[in-house]
XYZ file of C-alpha atoms in Angstrom:
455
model
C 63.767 -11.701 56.351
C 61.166 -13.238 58.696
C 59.790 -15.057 56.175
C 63.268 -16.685 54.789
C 63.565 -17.734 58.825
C 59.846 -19.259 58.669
C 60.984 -21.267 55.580
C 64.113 -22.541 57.125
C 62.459 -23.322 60.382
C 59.635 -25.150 58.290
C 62.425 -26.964 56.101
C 64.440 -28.024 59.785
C 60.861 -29.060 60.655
C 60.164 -31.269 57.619
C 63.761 -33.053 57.743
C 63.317 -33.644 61.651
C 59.598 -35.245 60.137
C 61.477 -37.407 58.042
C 64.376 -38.378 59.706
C 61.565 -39.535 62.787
C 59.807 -41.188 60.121
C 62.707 -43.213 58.608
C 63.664 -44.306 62.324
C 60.421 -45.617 62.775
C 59.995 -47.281 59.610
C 63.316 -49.048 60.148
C 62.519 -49.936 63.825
C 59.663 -51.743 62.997
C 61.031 -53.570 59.801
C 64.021 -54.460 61.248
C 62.907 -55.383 65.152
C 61.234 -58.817 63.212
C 64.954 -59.880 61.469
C 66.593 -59.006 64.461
C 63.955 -62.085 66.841
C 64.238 -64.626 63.946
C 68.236 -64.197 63.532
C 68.791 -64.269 67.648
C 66.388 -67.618 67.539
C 67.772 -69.181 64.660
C 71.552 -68.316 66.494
C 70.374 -69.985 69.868
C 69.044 -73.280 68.505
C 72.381 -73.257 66.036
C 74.181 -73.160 68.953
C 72.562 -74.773 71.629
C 71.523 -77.885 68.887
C 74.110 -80.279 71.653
C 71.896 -79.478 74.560
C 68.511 -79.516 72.677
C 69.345 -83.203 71.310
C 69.930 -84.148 74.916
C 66.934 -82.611 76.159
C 64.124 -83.580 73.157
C 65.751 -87.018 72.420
C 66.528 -90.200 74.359
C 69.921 -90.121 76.061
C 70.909 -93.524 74.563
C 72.303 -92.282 71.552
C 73.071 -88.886 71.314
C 74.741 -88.665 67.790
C 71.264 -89.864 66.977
C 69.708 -86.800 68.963
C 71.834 -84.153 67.154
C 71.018 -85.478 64.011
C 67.671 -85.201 64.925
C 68.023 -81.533 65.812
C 69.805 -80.323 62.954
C 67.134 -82.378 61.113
C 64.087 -80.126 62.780
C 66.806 -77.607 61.602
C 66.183 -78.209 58.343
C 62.980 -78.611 57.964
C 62.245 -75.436 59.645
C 63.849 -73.909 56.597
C 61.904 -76.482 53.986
C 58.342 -75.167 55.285
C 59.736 -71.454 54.250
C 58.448 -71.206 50.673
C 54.990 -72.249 51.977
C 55.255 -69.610 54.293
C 55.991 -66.845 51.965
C 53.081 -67.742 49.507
C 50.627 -67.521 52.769
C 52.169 -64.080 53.734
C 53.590 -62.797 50.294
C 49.984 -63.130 49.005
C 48.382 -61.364 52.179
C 50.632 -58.574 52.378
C 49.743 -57.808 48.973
C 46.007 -58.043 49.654
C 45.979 -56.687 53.485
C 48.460 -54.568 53.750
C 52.263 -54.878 55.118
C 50.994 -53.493 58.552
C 49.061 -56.898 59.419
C 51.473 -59.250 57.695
C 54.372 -57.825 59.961
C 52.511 -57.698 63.105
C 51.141 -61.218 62.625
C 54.333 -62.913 61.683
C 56.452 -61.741 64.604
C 53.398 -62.927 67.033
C 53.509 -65.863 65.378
C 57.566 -66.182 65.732
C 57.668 -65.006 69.149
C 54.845 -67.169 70.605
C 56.403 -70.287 68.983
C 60.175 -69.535 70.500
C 58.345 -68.337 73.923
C 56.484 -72.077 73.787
C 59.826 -73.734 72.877
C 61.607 -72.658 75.792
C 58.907 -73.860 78.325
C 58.553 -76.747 76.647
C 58.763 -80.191 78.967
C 61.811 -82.493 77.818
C 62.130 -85.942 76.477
C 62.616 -87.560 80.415
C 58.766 -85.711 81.451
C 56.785 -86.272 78.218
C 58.419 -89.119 75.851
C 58.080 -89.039 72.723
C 55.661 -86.284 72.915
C 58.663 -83.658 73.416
C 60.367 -83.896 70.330
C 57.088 -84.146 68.221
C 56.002 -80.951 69.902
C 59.512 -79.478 69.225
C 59.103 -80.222 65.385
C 55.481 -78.651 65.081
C 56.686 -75.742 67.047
C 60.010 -75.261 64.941
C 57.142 -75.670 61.870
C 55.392 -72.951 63.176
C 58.352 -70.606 63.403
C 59.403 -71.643 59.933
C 56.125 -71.303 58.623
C 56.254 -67.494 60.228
C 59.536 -66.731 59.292
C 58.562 -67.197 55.784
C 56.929 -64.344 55.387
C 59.173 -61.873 57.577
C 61.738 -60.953 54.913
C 58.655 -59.890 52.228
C 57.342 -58.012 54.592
C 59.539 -56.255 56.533
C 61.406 -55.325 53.212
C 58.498 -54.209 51.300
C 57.307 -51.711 53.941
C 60.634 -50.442 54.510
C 61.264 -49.751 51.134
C 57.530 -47.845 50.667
C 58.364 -46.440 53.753
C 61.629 -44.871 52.766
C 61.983 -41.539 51.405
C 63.066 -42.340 47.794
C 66.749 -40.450 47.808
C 67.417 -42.711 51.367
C 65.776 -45.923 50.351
C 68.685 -47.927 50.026
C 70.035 -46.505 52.891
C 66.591 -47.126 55.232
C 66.480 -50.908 53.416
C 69.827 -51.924 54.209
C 69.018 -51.693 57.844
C 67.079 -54.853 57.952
C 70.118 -56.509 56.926
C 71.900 -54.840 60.058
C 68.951 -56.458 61.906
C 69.971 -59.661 60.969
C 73.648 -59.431 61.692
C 72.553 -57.971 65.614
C 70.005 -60.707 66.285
C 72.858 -63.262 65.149
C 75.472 -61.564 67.489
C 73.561 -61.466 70.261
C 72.082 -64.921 69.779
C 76.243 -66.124 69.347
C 76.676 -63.653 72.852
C 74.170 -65.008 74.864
C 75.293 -68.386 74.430
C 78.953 -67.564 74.979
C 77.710 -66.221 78.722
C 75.277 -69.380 79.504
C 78.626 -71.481 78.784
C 80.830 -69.823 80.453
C 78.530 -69.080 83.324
C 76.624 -72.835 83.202
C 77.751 -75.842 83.826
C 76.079 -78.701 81.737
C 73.879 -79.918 84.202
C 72.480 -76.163 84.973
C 72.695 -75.566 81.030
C 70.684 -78.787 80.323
C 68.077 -78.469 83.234
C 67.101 -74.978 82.591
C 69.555 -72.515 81.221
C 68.966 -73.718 77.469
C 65.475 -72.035 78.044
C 66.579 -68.603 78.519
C 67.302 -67.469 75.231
C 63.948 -68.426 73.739
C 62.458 -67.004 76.745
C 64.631 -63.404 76.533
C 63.137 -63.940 72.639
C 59.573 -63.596 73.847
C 59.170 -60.326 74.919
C 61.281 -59.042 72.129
C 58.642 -60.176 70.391
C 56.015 -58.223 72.183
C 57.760 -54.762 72.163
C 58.271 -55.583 68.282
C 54.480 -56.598 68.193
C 53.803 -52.968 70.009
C 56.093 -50.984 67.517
C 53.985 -52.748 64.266
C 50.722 -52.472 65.637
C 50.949 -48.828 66.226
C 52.486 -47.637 62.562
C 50.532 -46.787 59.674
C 50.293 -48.610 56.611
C 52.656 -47.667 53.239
C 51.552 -44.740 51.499
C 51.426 -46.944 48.145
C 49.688 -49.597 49.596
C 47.375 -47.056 51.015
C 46.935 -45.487 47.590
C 45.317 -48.943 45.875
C 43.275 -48.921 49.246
C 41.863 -45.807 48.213
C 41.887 -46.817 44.677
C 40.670 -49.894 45.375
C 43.332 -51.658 43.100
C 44.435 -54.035 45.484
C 45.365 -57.419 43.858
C 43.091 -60.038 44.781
C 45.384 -62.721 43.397
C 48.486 -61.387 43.605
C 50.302 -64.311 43.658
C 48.639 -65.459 40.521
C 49.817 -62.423 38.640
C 53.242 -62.390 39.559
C 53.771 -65.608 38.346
C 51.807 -64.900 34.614
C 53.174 -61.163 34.264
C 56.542 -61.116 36.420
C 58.391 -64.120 36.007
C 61.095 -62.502 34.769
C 61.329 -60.217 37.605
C 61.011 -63.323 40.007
C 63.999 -65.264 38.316
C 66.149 -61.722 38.287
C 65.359 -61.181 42.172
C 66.118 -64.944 42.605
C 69.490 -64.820 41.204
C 70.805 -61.440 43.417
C 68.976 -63.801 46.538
C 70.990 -66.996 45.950
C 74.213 -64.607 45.322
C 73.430 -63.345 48.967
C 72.529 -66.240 50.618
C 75.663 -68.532 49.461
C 78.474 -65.905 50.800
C 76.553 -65.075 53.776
C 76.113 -68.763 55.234
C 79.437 -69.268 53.788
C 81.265 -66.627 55.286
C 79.354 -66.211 58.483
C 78.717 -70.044 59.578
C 80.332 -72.708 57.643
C 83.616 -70.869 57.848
C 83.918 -71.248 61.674
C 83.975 -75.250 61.062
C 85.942 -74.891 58.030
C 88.824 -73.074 60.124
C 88.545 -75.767 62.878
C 87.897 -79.293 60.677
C 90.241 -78.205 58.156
C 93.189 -75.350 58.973
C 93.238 -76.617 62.780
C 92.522 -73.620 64.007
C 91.101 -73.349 67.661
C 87.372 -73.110 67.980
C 87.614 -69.601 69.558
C 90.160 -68.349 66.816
C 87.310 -69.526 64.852
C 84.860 -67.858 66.616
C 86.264 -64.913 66.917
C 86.696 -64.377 63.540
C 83.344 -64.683 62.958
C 81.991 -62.429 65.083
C 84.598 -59.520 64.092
C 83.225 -60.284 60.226
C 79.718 -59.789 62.011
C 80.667 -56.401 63.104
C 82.291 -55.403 60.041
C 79.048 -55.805 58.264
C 76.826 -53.968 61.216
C 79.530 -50.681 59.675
C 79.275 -51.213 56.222
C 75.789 -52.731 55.170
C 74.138 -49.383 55.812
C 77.588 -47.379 54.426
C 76.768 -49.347 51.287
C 72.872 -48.798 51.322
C 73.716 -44.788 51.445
C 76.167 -45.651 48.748
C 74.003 -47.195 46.572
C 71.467 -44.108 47.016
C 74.509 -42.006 45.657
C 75.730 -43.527 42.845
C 73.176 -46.652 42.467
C 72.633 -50.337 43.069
C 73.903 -51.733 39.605
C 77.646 -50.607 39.818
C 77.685 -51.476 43.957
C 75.704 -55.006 43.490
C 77.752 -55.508 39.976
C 81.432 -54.531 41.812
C 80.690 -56.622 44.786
C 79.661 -59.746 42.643
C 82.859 -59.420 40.349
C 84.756 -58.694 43.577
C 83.377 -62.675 44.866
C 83.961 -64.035 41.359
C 87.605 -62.969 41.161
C 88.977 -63.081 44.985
C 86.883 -66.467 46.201
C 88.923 -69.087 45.534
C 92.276 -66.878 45.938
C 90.837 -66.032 50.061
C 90.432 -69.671 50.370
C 94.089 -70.290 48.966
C 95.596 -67.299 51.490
C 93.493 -69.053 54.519
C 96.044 -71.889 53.949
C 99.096 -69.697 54.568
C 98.231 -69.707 57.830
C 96.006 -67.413 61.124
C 96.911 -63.724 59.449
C 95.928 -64.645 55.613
C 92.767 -66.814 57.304
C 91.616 -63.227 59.114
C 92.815 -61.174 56.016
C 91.127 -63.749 53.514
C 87.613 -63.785 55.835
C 87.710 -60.123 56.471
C 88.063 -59.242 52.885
C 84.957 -61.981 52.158
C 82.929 -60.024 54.695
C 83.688 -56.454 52.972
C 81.903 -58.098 49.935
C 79.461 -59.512 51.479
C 78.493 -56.479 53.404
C 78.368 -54.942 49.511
C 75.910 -57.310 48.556
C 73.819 -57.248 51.486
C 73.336 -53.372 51.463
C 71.994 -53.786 48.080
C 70.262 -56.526 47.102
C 66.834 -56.119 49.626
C 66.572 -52.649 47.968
C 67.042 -53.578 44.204
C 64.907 -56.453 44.325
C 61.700 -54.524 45.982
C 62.299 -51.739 43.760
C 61.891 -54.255 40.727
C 58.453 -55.269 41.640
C 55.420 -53.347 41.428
C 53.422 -52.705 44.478
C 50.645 -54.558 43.319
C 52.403 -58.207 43.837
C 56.135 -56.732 45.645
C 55.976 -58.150 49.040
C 54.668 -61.620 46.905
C 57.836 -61.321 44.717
C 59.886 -60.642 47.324
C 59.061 -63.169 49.978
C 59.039 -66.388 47.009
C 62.588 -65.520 45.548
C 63.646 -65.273 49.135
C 62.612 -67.946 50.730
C 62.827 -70.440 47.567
C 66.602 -69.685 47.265
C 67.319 -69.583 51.013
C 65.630 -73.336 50.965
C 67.532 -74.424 47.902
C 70.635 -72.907 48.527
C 71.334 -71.278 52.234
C 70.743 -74.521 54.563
C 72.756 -76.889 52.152
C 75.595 -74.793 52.569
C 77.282 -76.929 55.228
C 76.427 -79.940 54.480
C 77.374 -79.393 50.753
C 80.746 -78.489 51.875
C 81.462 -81.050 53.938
C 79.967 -83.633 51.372
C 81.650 -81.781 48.400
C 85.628 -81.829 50.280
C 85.280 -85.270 51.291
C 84.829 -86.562 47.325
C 87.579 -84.615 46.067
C 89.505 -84.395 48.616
C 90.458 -80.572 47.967
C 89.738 -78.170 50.840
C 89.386 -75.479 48.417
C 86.027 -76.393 47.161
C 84.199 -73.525 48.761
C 86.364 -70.907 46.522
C 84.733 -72.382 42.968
C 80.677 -72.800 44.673
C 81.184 -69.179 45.845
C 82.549 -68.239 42.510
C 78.852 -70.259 40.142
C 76.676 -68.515 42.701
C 78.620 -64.949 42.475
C 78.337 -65.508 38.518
C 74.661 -66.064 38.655
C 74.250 -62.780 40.943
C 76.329 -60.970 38.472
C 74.431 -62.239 35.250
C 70.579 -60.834 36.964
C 72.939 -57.831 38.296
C 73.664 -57.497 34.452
C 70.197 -58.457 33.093
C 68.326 -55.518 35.433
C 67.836 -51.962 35.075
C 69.332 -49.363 37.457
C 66.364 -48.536 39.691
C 67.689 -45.799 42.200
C 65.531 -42.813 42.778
C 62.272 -44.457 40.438
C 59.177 -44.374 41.879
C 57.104 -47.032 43.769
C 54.236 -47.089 42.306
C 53.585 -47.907 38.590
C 50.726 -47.688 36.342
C 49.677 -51.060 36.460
C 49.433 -50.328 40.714
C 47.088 -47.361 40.206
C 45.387 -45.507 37.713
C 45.111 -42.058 39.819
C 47.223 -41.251 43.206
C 44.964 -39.313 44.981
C 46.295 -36.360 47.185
C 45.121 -37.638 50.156
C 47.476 -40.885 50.025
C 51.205 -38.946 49.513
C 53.902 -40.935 48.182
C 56.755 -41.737 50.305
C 59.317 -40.871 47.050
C 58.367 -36.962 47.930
C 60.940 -37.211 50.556
């Protein structure tokens, strides 16, 4: 009898282990999402009081331009980005990459928002705002890859899709409060406060998020499989090199369940809000309101369908969710017409996919790689299709409406990128529950390096 208690008191003791382990793995892969998203909100939102600040006052449709111009870039310097810190992770480990990147984020946003404007420096302001936004680009490239490769190594194999999904929950929190804090400086601000100094406080709140997400890196341990090729010494030394001559078929399959995520999510989550405005006439707070409810929808069910997809796996969840956005997309965008309740019902019903699709896809698409080039794989096909496809969303929209003159445009471009999604969807095997590490990573785990698919 006293030993059946020792053994339950030893398995309550190895659960507690993991479920402390899982929590830590997710702070520190999610804690670098969660800066970039609350940035990237601010400067989306603020873009009308950085124009006036960085450009001369003389023409300010000219300034905003400008800014969502910087915008833009910011997400063209991406790809270079992930090469830099897809190839390191693979070679240094996911510990450094992470750390590094959200140092590099954080001390770029922290320099933004004591930055001098356009009436103390010149011209020097908004060339110094460019190199800076650069810098955070540059940076954020390599945040997805690595956050979502340690997380997944990290992850005890029957919870991985589960412990993945929350750096999608990350995202959707740093974009909230990014959205919040901006709804309290104007309500609270009036333009000449907001333009003379209270524009600078969300890049400054930004900074020492950074730092306690610096701290939290900087003290975990490496992945047990990266860990294992350390003690193997199997670590790639090109890793880039090989994923592009043995994986391209891997890269094009993660690629299309990327571009299926970032289409609906940019969609659903930004463009929609002007859609509802320029087009149904409905206020900008409606608008806004439904956008942050969607937000909150997803914080529920991204990690509802990550446990899901642990259960029953990520090919029928990723599969139903991309026929679900083939079939209903241009349908929602026919009910939004109806009128304020089939706009919420239509939106709300987009979200519940998306939050599908988003609770999947990070998983599935590390689990394809090998360890040897994953957080390579993972950061190009993410970064490449969220340069391609995520930033045009808006502007293809708007360009896209105004030739045909049909407002329900967004309906078919959600339906091409949902059929791409579902044809890699199709074209993969189900991966939930395999193991990490693959022959080509490792010729002989050694005890000493445990696998994190024991769990």
């Amino acid at each position: 009898m006293r030993t059946c208690n020792s053994g339950a008191r030893t398995t309550e003791v190895e659960v507690a282990t993991h479920v402390m382990s899982l929590r830590r793995s997710v702070a520190a892969g999610a804690v670098g999402v969660f800066v970039h998203w609350f940035d990237w909100a601010a400067y989306a939102y603020l873009a009308g009081t950085v124009a006036t600040v960085f450009f001369p006052a003389e023409d300010s449709t000219t300034g905003l331009l400008a800014v969502f111009g910087v915008f833009a870039v910011s997400f063209g310097i991406r790809p270079i980005g992930a090469l830099v810190f897809g190839s390191l992770g693979d070679r240094i480990g996911r510990k450094r990459t992470l750390s590094l990147v959200i140092f590099m984020m954080s001390g770029a946003t922290l320099t933004i928002g004591l930055l001098p404007g356009y009436a103390s420096i010149g011209v020097a302001a908004p060339i110094l705002l460019v190199i800076l936004r650069l810098l955070q680009g540059f940076a954020a490239g390599g945040e997805f890859g690595s956050a979502a490769s340690f997380l997944a190594e990290s992850a005890p194999r029957r919870r991985r899709g589960f412990g993945v999904s929350w750096l999608e929950v990350g995202s959707l929190l740093g974009f909230l409060a990014g959205s919040f804090v901006f709804f309290l400086l104007s309500t609270t601000l009036d333009d000449t406060r907001l333009t003379s100094w209270g524009w600078r406080l969300p890049f400054l709140i930004a900074a020492p998020l950074g730092v306690i997400g610096f701290i939290i890196r900087n003290k975990i341990e490496d992945t047990p499989e990266y860990r294992a090729m350390e003690a193997n010494d199997t670590v790639p030394r090109s890793p880039v090199r090989e994923l592009l001559r043995s994986h391209k078929r891997h890269l094009l399959q993660a690629s299309g369940l990327m571009a299926a995520m970032h289409v609906p999510f940019y969609a659903v989550l930004t463009y929609l809000v002007t859609y509802e405005t320029d087009h149904l006439g409905h206020s900008a707070g409606s608008a806004a309101l439904l956008s942050t409810v969607i937000s909150l929808l997803g914080l529920a069910l991204v990690p509802l369908f990550g446990l899901l997809s642990d259960r029953v796996g990520r090919k029928p969840v990723f599969v139903g969710a991309t026929a679900a956005l083939l079939v209903v997309s241009t349908p929602a965008f026919l009910l939004m017409r109806t009128g304020p309740a089939g706009t919420w019902a239509a939106g709300l019903l987009l979200g519940a996919i998306l939050a599908a699709i988003l609770g999947t896809y990070a998983v599935w698409s590390a689990e394809v790689f090998p360890t040897r080039t994953r957080q390579s794989g993972l950061s190009i096909s993410y970064n490449l299709t969220a340069a391609l496809f995520a930033g045009t969303v808006p502007y293809l929209m708007t360009v896209l409406i105004s030739a045909t003159g049909s407002t329900l445009v967004p309906g078919p471009y959600l339906m091409v990128f949902a059929a791409g999604g579902l044809i890699a969807a199709l074209s993969l095997r189900e991966t939930v529950g395999s193991t990490l590490l693959r022959p080509e990573d490792i010729s002989d785990l050694p005890s000493r390096a445990p696998s994190s698919d024991a769990a």
